[in-house]
Every structure is written in C-alpha cells, then in structure tokens.
PDB file of C-alpha atoms and ligand atoms in Angstrom:
ATOM      1  CA  MET A  22      99.166 106.557 118.113  1.00  0.00           C
ATOM      2  CA  ALA A  23      98.368 109.884 116.466  1.00  0.00           C
ATOM      3  CA  LYS A  24      95.491 110.124 113.872  1.00  0.00           C
ATOM      4  CA  VAL A  25      96.910 109.387 110.311  1.00  0.00           C
ATOM      5  CA  THR A  26      96.558 112.322 108.034  1.00  0.00           C
ATOM      6  CA  ILE A  27      96.629 112.628 104.070  1.00  0.00           C
ATOM      7  CA  PRO A  28     100.051 114.659 104.520  1.00  0.00           C
ATOM      8  CA  PHE A  29     101.136 111.954 106.396  1.00  0.00           C
ATOM      9  CA  ILE A  30     100.572 109.267 103.907  1.00  0.00           C
ATOM     10  CA  GLN A  31     101.677 111.602 101.397  1.00  0.00           C
ATOM     11  CA  SER A  32     105.083 111.772 102.846  1.00  0.00           C
ATOM     12  CA  LEU A  33     105.444 108.090 103.061  1.00  0.00           C
ATOM     13  CA  LYS A  34     106.166 107.697  98.931  1.00  0.00           C
ATOM     14  CA  GLY A  35     109.480 106.526  98.366  1.00  0.00           C
ATOM     15  CA  GLN A  36     110.099 106.232 102.221  1.00  0.00           C
ATOM     16  CA  ARG A  37     108.111 103.231 103.456  1.00  0.00           C
ATOM     17  CA  LYS A  38     104.943 101.222 102.294  1.00  0.00           C
ATOM     18  CA  PHE A  39     101.495 101.663 103.935  1.00  0.00           C
ATOM     19  CA  ALA A  40      98.346  99.642 103.980  1.00  0.00           C
ATOM     20  CA  MET A  41      94.616  99.783 103.796  1.00  0.00           C
ATOM     21  CA  LEU A  42      91.810  97.510 104.819  1.00  0.00           C
ATOM     22  CA  THR A  43      87.952  97.656 104.576  1.00  0.00           C
ATOM     23  CA  ALA A  44      85.781  98.136 107.269  1.00  0.00           C
ATOM     24  CA  TYR A  45      82.036  98.575 107.164  1.00  0.00           C
ATOM     25  CA  ASP A  46      80.951  98.469 111.059  1.00  0.00           C
ATOM     26  CA  ALA A  47      82.087  99.122 114.525  1.00  0.00           C
ATOM     27  CA  PRO A  48      83.714  95.695 115.619  1.00  0.00           C
ATOM     28  CA  PHE A  49      85.801  95.520 112.437  1.00  0.00           C
ATOM     29  CA  THR A  50      86.732  99.533 112.373  1.00  0.00           C
ATOM     30  CA  ARG A  51      87.981  98.423 115.975  1.00  0.00           C
ATOM     31  CA  LEU A  52      90.269  95.684 114.871  1.00  0.00           C
ATOM     32  CA  VAL A  53      91.471  97.613 112.082  1.00  0.00           C
ATOM     33  CA  ASP A  54      92.155 100.951 113.975  1.00  0.00           C
ATOM     34  CA  ASP A  55      94.116  98.871 116.387  1.00  0.00           C
ATOM     35  CA  SER A  56      96.259  97.009 114.157  1.00  0.00           C
ATOM     36  CA  GLY A  57      98.466  99.485 112.791  1.00  0.00           C
ATOM     37  CA  VAL A  58      97.070  99.723 109.471  1.00  0.00           C
ATOM     38  CA  GLU A  59      97.124 103.234 108.387  1.00  0.00           C
ATOM     39  CA  MET A  60      94.108 103.544 106.518  1.00  0.00           C
ATOM     40  CA  ILE A  61      90.390 102.346 106.325  1.00  0.00           C
ATOM     41  CA  LEU A  62      88.155 101.997 103.454  1.00  0.00           C
ATOM     42  CA  VAL A  63      84.253 101.843 103.655  1.00  0.00           C
ATOM     43  CA  GLY A  64      84.009 100.276 100.222  1.00  0.00           C
ATOM     44  CA  ASP A  65      81.122  99.615  98.248  1.00  0.00           C
ATOM     45  CA  SER A  66      81.966  96.030  98.602  1.00  0.00           C
ATOM     46  CA  LEU A  67      79.981  96.313 101.522  1.00  0.00           C
ATOM     47  CA  GLY A  68      76.938  95.776  98.826  1.00  0.00           C
ATOM     48  CA  MET A  69      77.987  91.838  98.744  1.00  0.00           C
ATOM     49  CA  VAL A  70      79.656  91.139 102.081  1.00  0.00           C
ATOM     50  CA  MET A  71      77.375  93.242 104.156  1.00  0.00           C
ATOM     51  CA  LEU A  72      74.214  93.645 102.532  1.00  0.00           C
ATOM     52  CA  GLY A  73      73.567  90.497 100.490  1.00  0.00           C
ATOM     53  CA  TYR A  74      73.848  92.037  96.817  1.00  0.00           C
ATOM     54  CA  SER A  75      75.647  90.385  94.058  1.00  0.00           C
ATOM     55  CA  GLY A  76      77.774  93.367  92.987  1.00  0.00           C
ATOM     56  CA  THR A  77      78.476  96.770  94.081  1.00  0.00           C
ATOM     57  CA  SER A  78      76.164  98.670  91.821  1.00  0.00           C
ATOM     58  CA  PRO A  79      73.059  98.413  93.661  1.00  0.00           C
ATOM     59  CA  VAL A  80      74.475 100.070  96.514  1.00  0.00           C
ATOM     60  CA  THR A  81      72.935 103.700  97.763  1.00  0.00           C
ATOM     61  CA  MET A  82      74.041 106.651  98.994  1.00  0.00           C
ATOM     62  CA  ASP A  83      71.940 106.321 101.860  1.00  0.00           C
ATOM     63  CA  GLU A  84      73.551 102.672 102.396  1.00  0.00           C
ATOM     64  CA  MET A  85      76.972 104.117 102.316  1.00  0.00           C
ATOM     65  CA  VAL A  86      76.480 106.895 104.901  1.00  0.00           C
ATOM     66  CA  HIS A  87      74.974 104.445 107.210  1.00  0.00           C
ATOM     67  CA  HIS A  88      78.074 102.317 107.114  1.00  0.00           C
ATOM     68  CA  CYS A  89      80.476 105.345 107.038  1.00  0.00           C
ATOM     69  CA  LYS A  90      78.912 106.622 110.074  1.00  0.00           C
ATOM     70  CA  ALA A  91      79.579 103.612 111.890  1.00  0.00           C
ATOM     71  CA  VAL A  92      83.103 103.508 110.972  1.00  0.00           C
ATOM     72  CA  GLY A  93      83.693 107.248 111.373  1.00  0.00           C
ATOM     73  CA  ARG A  94      81.984 107.023 114.945  1.00  0.00           C
ATOM     74  CA  THR A  95      84.585 104.314 115.943  1.00  0.00           C
ATOM     75  CA  ALA A  96      88.108 105.100 114.316  1.00  0.00           C
ATOM     76  CA  LYS A  97      90.198 106.805 116.612  1.00  0.00           C
ATOM     77  CA  THR A  98      93.736 106.502 114.407  1.00  0.00           C
ATOM     78  CA  CYS A  99      93.174 105.327 110.418  1.00  0.00           C
ATOM     79  CA  LEU A 100      92.701 107.866 107.674  1.00  0.00           C
ATOM     80  CA  LEU A 101      88.820 107.042 106.735  1.00  0.00           C
ATOM     81  CA  VAL A 102      88.015 106.762 103.128  1.00  0.00           C
ATOM     82  CA  GLY A 103      84.408 106.623 101.885  1.00  0.00           C
ATOM     83  CA  ASP A 104      83.447 104.834  98.739  1.00  0.00           C
ATOM     84  CA  MET A 105      81.086 106.768  96.027  1.00  0.00           C
ATOM     85  CA  PRO A 106      78.640 104.355  95.103  1.00  0.00           C
ATOM     86  CA  PHE A 107      77.413 103.976  91.551  1.00  0.00           C
ATOM     87  CA  MET A 108      75.630 106.890  90.087  1.00  0.00           C
ATOM     88  CA  ALA A 109      76.367 108.882  92.865  1.00  0.00           C
ATOM     89  CA  TYR A 110      78.714 111.002  90.489  1.00  0.00           C
ATOM     90  CA  GLN A 111      78.309 110.141  87.398  1.00  0.00           C
ATOM     91  CA  ALA A 112      75.187 111.994  86.127  1.00  0.00           C
ATOM     92  CA  ASP A 113      75.535 115.356  87.757  1.00  0.00           C
ATOM     93  CA  ILE A 114      78.725 117.300  89.026  1.00  0.00           C
ATOM     94  CA  SER A 115      76.646 119.250  91.520  1.00  0.00           C
ATOM     95  CA  GLU A 116      74.891 116.048  92.710  1.00  0.00           C
ATOM     96  CA  ALA A 117      78.592 114.445  92.941  1.00  0.00           C
ATOM     97  CA  ILE A 118      80.011 117.275  95.063  1.00  0.00           C
ATOM     98  CA  ARG A 119      76.642 117.223  97.453  1.00  0.00           C
ATOM     99  CA  ASN A 120      77.054 113.272  97.598  1.00  0.00           C
ATOM    100  CA  ALA A 121      80.720 113.610  98.283  1.00  0.00           C
ATOM    101  CA  GLY A 122      79.693 115.920 100.912  1.00  0.00           C
ATOM    102  CA  ARG A 123      77.715 113.638 102.839  1.00  0.00           C
ATOM    103  CA  LEU A 124      80.414 111.074 103.488  1.00  0.00           C
ATOM    104  CA  ILE A 125      82.442 113.990 104.894  1.00  0.00           C
ATOM    105  CA  LYS A 126      79.805 115.980 106.863  1.00  0.00           C
ATOM    106  CA  GLU A 127      77.486 113.296 108.080  1.00  0.00           C
ATOM    107  CA  ALA A 128      79.768 110.230 108.363  1.00  0.00           C
ATOM    108  CA  GLY A 129      82.833 111.456 109.290  1.00  0.00           C
ATOM    109  CA  MET A 130      85.119 110.344 106.450  1.00  0.00           C
ATOM    110  CA  ASP A 131      88.486 112.199 105.923  1.00  0.00           C
ATOM    111  CA  CYS A 132      88.154 111.579 101.767  1.00  0.00           C
ATOM    112  CA  VAL A 133      86.204 109.901  99.238  1.00  0.00           C
ATOM    113  CA  LYS A 134      86.822 107.565  96.397  1.00  0.00           C
ATOM    114  CA  LEU A 135      85.485 107.209  93.090  1.00  0.00           C
ATOM    115  CA  GLU A 136      85.951 105.020  90.269  1.00  0.00           C
ATOM    116  CA  GLY A 137      86.792 105.498  86.523  1.00  0.00           C
ATOM    117  CA  THR A 138      88.781 106.772  83.763  1.00  0.00           C
ATOM    118  CA  SER A 139      90.161 110.276  82.477  1.00  0.00           C
ATOM    119  CA  LYS A 140      86.397 110.961  81.795  1.00  0.00           C
ATOM    120  CA  GLN A 141      85.858 111.449  85.274  1.00  0.00           C
ATOM    121  CA  ALA A 142      88.708 113.561  86.088  1.00  0.00           C
ATOM    122  CA  PRO A 143      86.156 116.808  85.758  1.00  0.00           C
ATOM    123  CA  THR A 144      84.008 115.393  88.180  1.00  0.00           C
ATOM    124  CA  ALA A 145      87.312 114.562  90.824  1.00  0.00           C
ATOM    125  CA  LYS A 146      88.341 117.838  89.880  1.00  0.00           C
ATOM    126  CA  ALA A 147      85.028 119.732  91.041  1.00  0.00           C
ATOM    127  CA  ILE A 148      85.065 117.523  94.101  1.00  0.00           C
ATOM    128  CA  VAL A 149      88.586 118.534  95.126  1.00  0.00           C
ATOM    129  CA  ASP A 150      87.676 122.352  94.165  1.00  0.00           C
ATOM    130  CA  ALA A 151      84.903 121.902  96.691  1.00  0.00           C
ATOM    131  CA  GLY A 152      87.320 121.250  99.404  1.00  0.00           C
ATOM    132  CA  ILE A 153      87.269 117.502  99.462  1.00  0.00           C
ATOM    133  CA  ALA A 154      90.018 115.298  99.014  1.00  0.00           C
ATOM    134  CA  VAL A 155      89.674 112.321  96.681  1.00  0.00           C
ATOM    135  CA  ILE A 156      91.397 108.812  95.591  1.00  0.00           C
ATOM    136  CA  ALA A 157      90.973 108.091  91.983  1.00  0.00           C
ATOM    137  CA  HIS A 158      90.272 104.558  91.494  1.00  0.00           C
ATOM    138  CA  ILE A 159      91.446 103.188  88.238  1.00  0.00           C
ATOM    139  CA  GLY A 160      92.031  99.787  86.247  1.00  0.00           C
ATOM    140  CA  LEU A 161      89.319  97.244  87.227  1.00  0.00           C
ATOM    141  CA  THR A 162      86.369  99.347  88.279  1.00  0.00           C
ATOM    142  CA  PRO A 163      83.992  97.194  89.971  1.00  0.00           C
ATOM    143  CA  GLN A 164      80.837  99.359  89.398  1.00  0.00           C
ATOM    144  CA  THR A 165      81.260  99.107  85.486  1.00  0.00           C
ATOM    145  CA  ALA A 166      82.940  95.714  85.662  1.00  0.00           C
ATOM    146  CA  ALA A 167      80.206  94.216  83.392  1.00  0.00           C
ATOM    147  CA  SER A 168      80.789  96.735  80.413  1.00  0.00           C
ATOM    148  CA  LEU A 169      84.705  95.683  81.105  1.00  0.00           C
ATOM    149  CA  GLY A 170      83.853  92.247  80.352  1.00  0.00           C
ATOM    150  CA  GLY A 171      84.007  91.127  84.011  1.00  0.00           C
ATOM    151  CA  ILE A 172      86.830  90.742  86.422  1.00  0.00           C
ATOM    152  CA  ASN A 173      89.881  91.051  84.321  1.00  0.00           C
ATOM    153  CA  VAL A 174      93.368  92.303  84.482  1.00  0.00           C
ATOM    154  CA  ILE A 175      93.183  95.680  82.942  1.00  0.00           C
ATOM    155  CA  GLY A 176      95.920  97.410  80.782  1.00  0.00           C
ATOM    156  CA  GLY A 177      97.782  94.534  79.810  1.00  0.00           C
ATOM    157  CA  GLN A 178      95.997  93.584  76.316  1.00  0.00           C
ATOM    158  CA  ASN A 179      98.106  95.928  74.207  1.00  0.00           C
ATOM    159  CA  TYR A 180     100.099  99.192  74.041  1.00  0.00           C
ATOM    160  CA  ALA A 181      96.955 101.350  73.767  1.00  0.00           C
ATOM    161  CA  ALA A 182      95.229  99.711  77.127  1.00  0.00           C
ATOM    162  CA  ALA A 183      98.605 100.085  78.771  1.00  0.00           C
ATOM    163  CA  LYS A 184      98.783 103.700  77.676  1.00  0.00           C
ATOM    164  CA  ARG A 185      94.996 104.174  78.507  1.00  0.00           C
ATOM    165  CA  ILE A 186      95.569 103.257  82.210  1.00  0.00           C
ATOM    166  CA  LEU A 187      98.677 105.546  82.392  1.00  0.00           C
ATOM    167  CA  ASP A 188      96.796 108.403  81.218  1.00  0.00           C
ATOM    168  CA  ASP A 189      94.040 107.941  83.459  1.00  0.00           C
ATOM    169  CA  ALA A 190      96.351 108.100  86.469  1.00  0.00           C
ATOM    170  CA  LEU A 191      97.929 111.019  84.952  1.00  0.00           C
ATOM    171  CA  ALA A 192      94.515 112.877  84.265  1.00  0.00           C
ATOM    172  CA  MET A 193      93.231 112.141  87.879  1.00  0.00           C
ATOM    173  CA  GLU A 194      96.688 113.278  89.575  1.00  0.00           C
ATOM    174  CA  ALA A 195      96.273 116.552  87.234  1.00  0.00           C
ATOM    175  CA  ALA A 196      92.442 116.756  88.442  1.00  0.00           C
ATOM    176  CA  GLY A 197      93.811 117.271  91.852  1.00  0.00           C
ATOM    177  CA  CYS A 198      93.205 113.551  93.368  1.00  0.00           C
ATOM    178  CA  TRP A 199      95.714 112.972  96.261  1.00  0.00           C
ATOM    179  CA  CYS A 200      96.022 109.116  95.569  1.00  0.00           C
ATOM    180  CA  VAL A 201      95.324 106.849  92.780  1.00  0.00           C
ATOM    181  CA  LEU A 202      94.275 103.118  93.618  1.00  0.00           C
ATOM    182  CA  MET A 203      94.825 100.851  90.703  1.00  0.00           C
ATOM    183  CA  GLU A 204      92.840  97.547  90.696  1.00  0.00           C
ATOM    184  CA  ALA A 205      93.919  94.604  88.490  1.00  0.00           C
ATOM    185  CA  VAL A 206      96.440  96.259  86.857  1.00  0.00           C
ATOM    186  CA  PRO A 207      99.685  94.322  85.477  1.00  0.00           C
ATOM    187  CA  ALA A 208     102.344  94.692  88.381  1.00  0.00           C
ATOM    188  CA  ASP A 209     105.075  96.332  86.100  1.00  0.00           C
ATOM    189  CA  LEU A 210     102.770  98.622  84.564  1.00  0.00           C
ATOM    190  CA  ALA A 211     101.354  99.762  88.186  1.00  0.00           C
ATOM    191  CA  ALA A 212     105.162 100.163  89.326  1.00  0.00           C
ATOM    192  CA  TYR A 213     105.998 102.144  85.983  1.00  0.00           C
ATOM    193  CA  ILE A 214     102.596 104.269  86.919  1.00  0.00           C
ATOM    194  CA  THR A 215     103.646 104.601  90.530  1.00  0.00           C
ATOM    195  CA  SER A 216     106.893 106.135  89.422  1.00  0.00           C
ATOM    196  CA  ARG A 217     105.315 108.717  86.883  1.00  0.00           C
ATOM    197  CA  LEU A 218     102.935 110.104  89.939  1.00  0.00           C
ATOM    198  CA  LYS A 219     104.203 112.636  92.613  1.00  0.00           C
ATOM    199  CA  VAL A 220     100.976 111.406  94.548  1.00  0.00           C
ATOM    200  CA  PRO A 221     100.895 107.846  96.502  1.00  0.00           C
ATOM    201  CA  THR A 222      99.523 104.949  94.681  1.00  0.00           C
ATOM    202  CA  ILE A 223      97.609 101.879  96.309  1.00  0.00           C
ATOM    203  CA  GLY A 224      97.252  98.649  94.597  1.00  0.00           C
ATOM    204  CA  ILE A 225      94.896  95.599  94.727  1.00  0.00           C
ATOM    205  CA  GLY A 226      96.060  92.935  92.238  1.00  0.00           C
ATOM    206  CA  ALA A 227      98.417  95.386  91.101  1.00  0.00           C
ATOM    207  CA  GLY A 228     101.847  94.167  92.491  1.00  0.00           C
ATOM    208  CA  ILE A 229     104.501  95.100  94.813  1.00  0.00           C
ATOM    209  CA  GLY A 230     105.508  98.325  93.207  1.00  0.00           C
ATOM    210  CA  CYS A 231     102.734 100.496  94.562  1.00  0.00           C
ATOM    211  CA  ASP A 232     102.985 102.763  97.313  1.00  0.00           C
ATOM    212  CA  GLY A 233     100.516 100.789  99.535  1.00  0.00           C
ATOM    213  CA  GLN A 234      98.050  97.867  99.419  1.00  0.00           C
ATOM    214  CA  VAL A 235      94.580  97.528 100.118  1.00  0.00           C
ATOM    215  CA  LEU A 236      92.360  93.844 100.814  1.00  0.00           C
ATOM    216  CA  VAL A 237      88.998  93.497 101.554  1.00  0.00           C
ATOM    217  CA  THR A 238      89.014  92.073 105.176  1.00  0.00           C
ATOM    218  CA  HIS A 239      85.837  89.992 104.817  1.00  0.00           C
ATOM    219  CA  GLU A 240      87.773  88.123 102.230  1.00  0.00           C
ATOM    220  CA  MET A 241      90.920  87.751 103.540  1.00  0.00           C
ATOM    221  CA  PHE A 242      89.748  86.380 106.795  1.00  0.00           C
ATOM    222  CA  GLY A 243      87.361  84.181 104.783  1.00  0.00           C
ATOM    223  CA  MET A 244      84.141  85.974 106.373  1.00  0.00           C
ATOM    224  CA  PHE A 245      81.770  85.665 103.567  1.00  0.00           C
ATOM    225  CA  PRO A 246      81.875  82.338 101.739  1.00  0.00           C
ATOM    226  CA  GLY A 247      81.746  82.480  97.910  1.00  0.00           C
ATOM    227  CA  PHE A 248      83.110  86.069  97.890  1.00  0.00           C
ATOM    228  CA  GLY A 249      86.869  85.940  96.413  1.00  0.00           C
ATOM    229  CA  LEU A 250      88.670  88.266  94.369  1.00  0.00           C
ATOM    230  CA  PRO A 251      91.556  86.228  92.000  1.00  0.00           C
ATOM    231  CA  PHE A 252      94.261  88.469  93.569  1.00  0.00           C
ATOM    232  CA  GLY A 253      93.165  88.569  97.279  1.00  0.00           C
ATOM    233  CA  LYS A 254      95.125  86.803 100.068  1.00  0.00           C
ATOM    234  CA  ARG A 255      93.431  84.583 102.815  1.00  0.00           C
ATOM    235  CA  TYR A 256      95.144  85.530 106.283  1.00  0.00           C
ATOM    236  CA  ALA A 257      93.137  83.301 108.180  1.00  0.00           C
ATOM    237  CA  GLU A 258      89.971  81.029 107.937  1.00  0.00           C
ATOM    238  CA  ALA A 259      87.962  83.289 110.580  1.00  0.00           C
ATOM    239  CA  GLY A 260      84.554  82.325 108.957  1.00  0.00           C
ATOM    240  CA  GLN A 261      85.475  78.885 109.595  1.00  0.00           C
ATOM    241  CA  LEU A 262      86.544  79.304 113.267  1.00  0.00           C
ATOM    242  CA  ILE A 263      83.117  81.262 113.972  1.00  0.00           C
ATOM    243  CA  GLN A 264      81.169  78.237 112.153  1.00  0.00           C
ATOM    244  CA  ASN A 265      82.819  75.968 114.178  1.00  0.00           C
ATOM    245  CA  GLY A 266      81.907  77.677 117.390  1.00  0.00           C
ATOM    246  CA  MET A 267      78.335  77.944 116.237  1.00  0.00           C
ATOM    247  CA  GLN A 268      77.998  74.250 115.651  1.00  0.00           C
ATOM    248  CA  GLN A 269      79.677  73.711 119.013  1.00  0.00           C
ATOM    249  CA  TYR A 270      77.156  76.033 120.740  1.00  0.00           C
ATOM    250  CA  HIS A 271      74.064  74.102 118.677  1.00  0.00           C
ATOM    251  CA  GLN A 272      75.588  70.582 119.925  1.00  0.00           C
ATOM    252  CA  ASP A 273      75.768  71.949 123.397  1.00  0.00           C
ATOM    253  CA  VAL A 274      72.165  73.281 123.727  1.00  0.00           C
ATOM    254  CA  LEU A 275      70.793  69.994 122.198  1.00  0.00           C
ATOM    255  CA  ASN A 276      72.866  67.994 124.768  1.00  0.00           C
ATOM    256  CA  GLY A 277      71.890  70.327 127.763  1.00  0.00           C
ATOM    257  CA  GLN A 278      75.562  71.447 128.053  1.00  0.00           C
ATOM    258  CA  PHE A 279      74.681  74.916 127.825  1.00  0.00           C
ATOM    259  CA  PRO A 280      73.699  76.999 129.615  1.00  0.00           C
ATOM    260  CA  GLY A 281      75.992  75.876 132.560  1.00  0.00           C
ATOM    261  CA  ALA A 282      75.729  77.046 136.227  1.00  0.00           C
ATOM    262  CA  GLU A 283      78.612  79.544 135.340  1.00  0.00           C
ATOM    263  CA  ASN A 284      76.053  80.919 132.789  1.00  0.00           C
ATOM    264  CA  SER A 285      73.181  81.099 135.092  1.00  0.00           C
ATOM    265  CA  PHE A 286      71.639  83.180 137.990  1.00  0.00           C
ATOM    266  CA  PRO A 287      71.260  81.389 141.427  1.00  0.00           C
ATOM    267  CA  ILE A 288      67.981  81.642 143.593  1.00  0.00           C
ATOM    268  CA  ASP A 289      67.807  81.407 147.199  1.00  0.00           C
ATOM    269  CA  ALA A 290      66.546  77.759 147.917  1.00  0.00           C
ATOM    270  CA  GLU A 291      64.202  78.889 150.730  1.00  0.00           C
ATOM    271  CA  LEU A 292      62.247  81.318 148.235  1.00  0.00           C
ATOM    272  CA  LEU A 293      62.243  78.325 145.611  1.00  0.00           C
ATOM    273  CA  ARG A 294      60.921  75.858 148.199  1.00  0.00           C
ATOM    274  CA  ARG A 295      58.060  78.454 149.522  1.00  0.00           C
ATOM    275  CA  LEU A 296      57.237  79.009 145.658  1.00  0.00           C
ATOM    276  CA  GLU A 297      56.714  75.140 145.271  1.00  0.00           C
ATOM    277  CA  ALA A 298      54.855  74.804 148.617  1.00  0.00           C
ATOM    278  CA  GLY A 299      52.119  77.605 147.318  1.00  0.00           C
ATOM    279  CA  ALA A 300      53.101  79.899 150.081  1.00  0.00           C
TER     280      ALA A 300
HETATM  281  O1  KIV B 414      84.882  98.443  97.436  1.00  0.00           O
HETATM  282  C1  KIV B 414      85.946  98.272  97.951  1.00  0.00           C
HETATM  283  O2  KIV B 414      86.180  97.278  98.588  1.00  0.00           O
HETATM  284  C2  KIV B 414      87.073  98.518  96.897  1.00  0.00           C
HETATM  285  C3  KIV B 414      88.349  97.887  96.956  1.00  0.00           C
HETATM  286  C4  KIV B 414      88.212  96.642  96.366  1.00  0.00           C
HETATM  287  C5  KIV B 414      89.547  98.680  96.802  1.00  0.00           C
HETATM  288  O3  KIV B 414      86.856  99.378  96.293  1.00  0.00           O
END
C-alpha cells in the first residue's frame, strides 16, 4: 500500500470515511500500519498509557520526540501525527514553531496536532506559515481538562457554548489547519461543523457525522486497566489475554512445566559424563 498523504485524506471528505489510531512504540506501529487504518496519532495520551502519569499535562517535548521517533522509524504507510504536549506551544510562538519542527525533523512525523480554542489560532497559523501541517484539536482538550471542569461534553450546554465550538473550528480552519479533531462534542453539532468546514474532521466522542474517527489503541484493547474514556469502544480484551498468559507462565515455572526440552539446548552425553567424572 502507498504512503498515506495529507492530500489523500483531504480528498476523502464527502467520499468515504477514514480512521486513526494511537501508537507510541514500534510493535503497535507495526500492527496499526498493517491494519489498513489510514493515520497514526502519537498522542500525549502516552503520558497515561506508557509513562504512568495521571494525565497528559506532565508529558514533555523530549518524551514526545522519543516516542514519535520509534513510530517514525517503523511506519511505512500511515500518515503520522505527532501531538504537541502541554506548554510546548502556549507560552511563545517561536518556541511553538521550534517544537513543532522537532516532531517533523527529528522524529519523522508528517504533521503535528495541538489543542486549543480560537485563542490558539495565531499559534497554529505561525506553525503552518513555517511549513508544518497542523491538526487542531477542539472541544474537550485533555491538557486543560481541569480548567474545563473535567472530562465533560463540550458545546452542548447552551447556544453560546455550541457557537464557541463552531467558531473555534472556523478559526482553526482559517488559520490554515488542514484538519480539525473534535473530542466530546455532541454528535449533531460535530456533524454540522463537519458540513461547514472544507477541511476533514476527525471525531472521538463526537458522533458518526465526522469525516474520520480516532480511538486510543491501549484503551480499545483493554491494555491499560483503569484507563478509559466514556466514549471509547472495547474491541478486544487483549490485556486480559496477556495476563492469562503471564499467570500460566508463572504456574508452569512453579510446576516445572517450563522450560521443556523444546525450549532448551542439548549437550553431548559423553561430554557431560566426562565432566561428572572430573576428567
Ligand atoms: O493524545 C491522544 O491520544 C489524543 C486523542 C484522545 C485524540 O489526543
């Protein structure tokens, strides 16, 4: 399969849906890349599912670059999106451009994603003007979820809230973002925004009307007990399957069932006899 490009994803709008999954390391990148899914997001959700933080805000640029590099080295087909972590783009526009550049230049990403409202549109525009393609992440923005009152649906409270999300999407499109990701936005609002934008939209907890969908892979396969978004979907209990295997291995070791002859190396019996004889 040919490498997926931004123009290809843009050409799908109104034609067919597409999908994105997270990956943070080589093994999962291989699995996603071979699955037919069009895009990989190296999301800052790695803070929870890979690094053991309680949220995304502690994740650093160096940690993002480290994981993006592993994905960038491994992927052959998927379009690669590197997440800008909290405080990598909020304080200073030059720093934002430099940090976005690291994800492209050092880590081999095809584009970057940043969270925000229309207030971040000038930063998004500056990064786009520097020649880096940007996805805008609007609606529920986990990096600042605490200031939004936690993990809530955004935009459904009243007219002003719904209008704010629409304005965020339009501002990010006007800033040059090539795609808008909406998280935890009411389905009909996300569908309406999708119809208003020329660029593709990607939804997570934003209903069927978005052009594409994204899920956090470790969550969809039950790979990280305790981590769950209310709007995710569990496709397999791979974590449980792996733990069953670990428990079986433990029992096999305790019972002398592992390693068997097929897992061991033989030695010439005569050699052993001479060793035993002290020769
Ligand atoms: O970091 C991430 O995985 C994300 C998704 C929830 C879209 O931003």
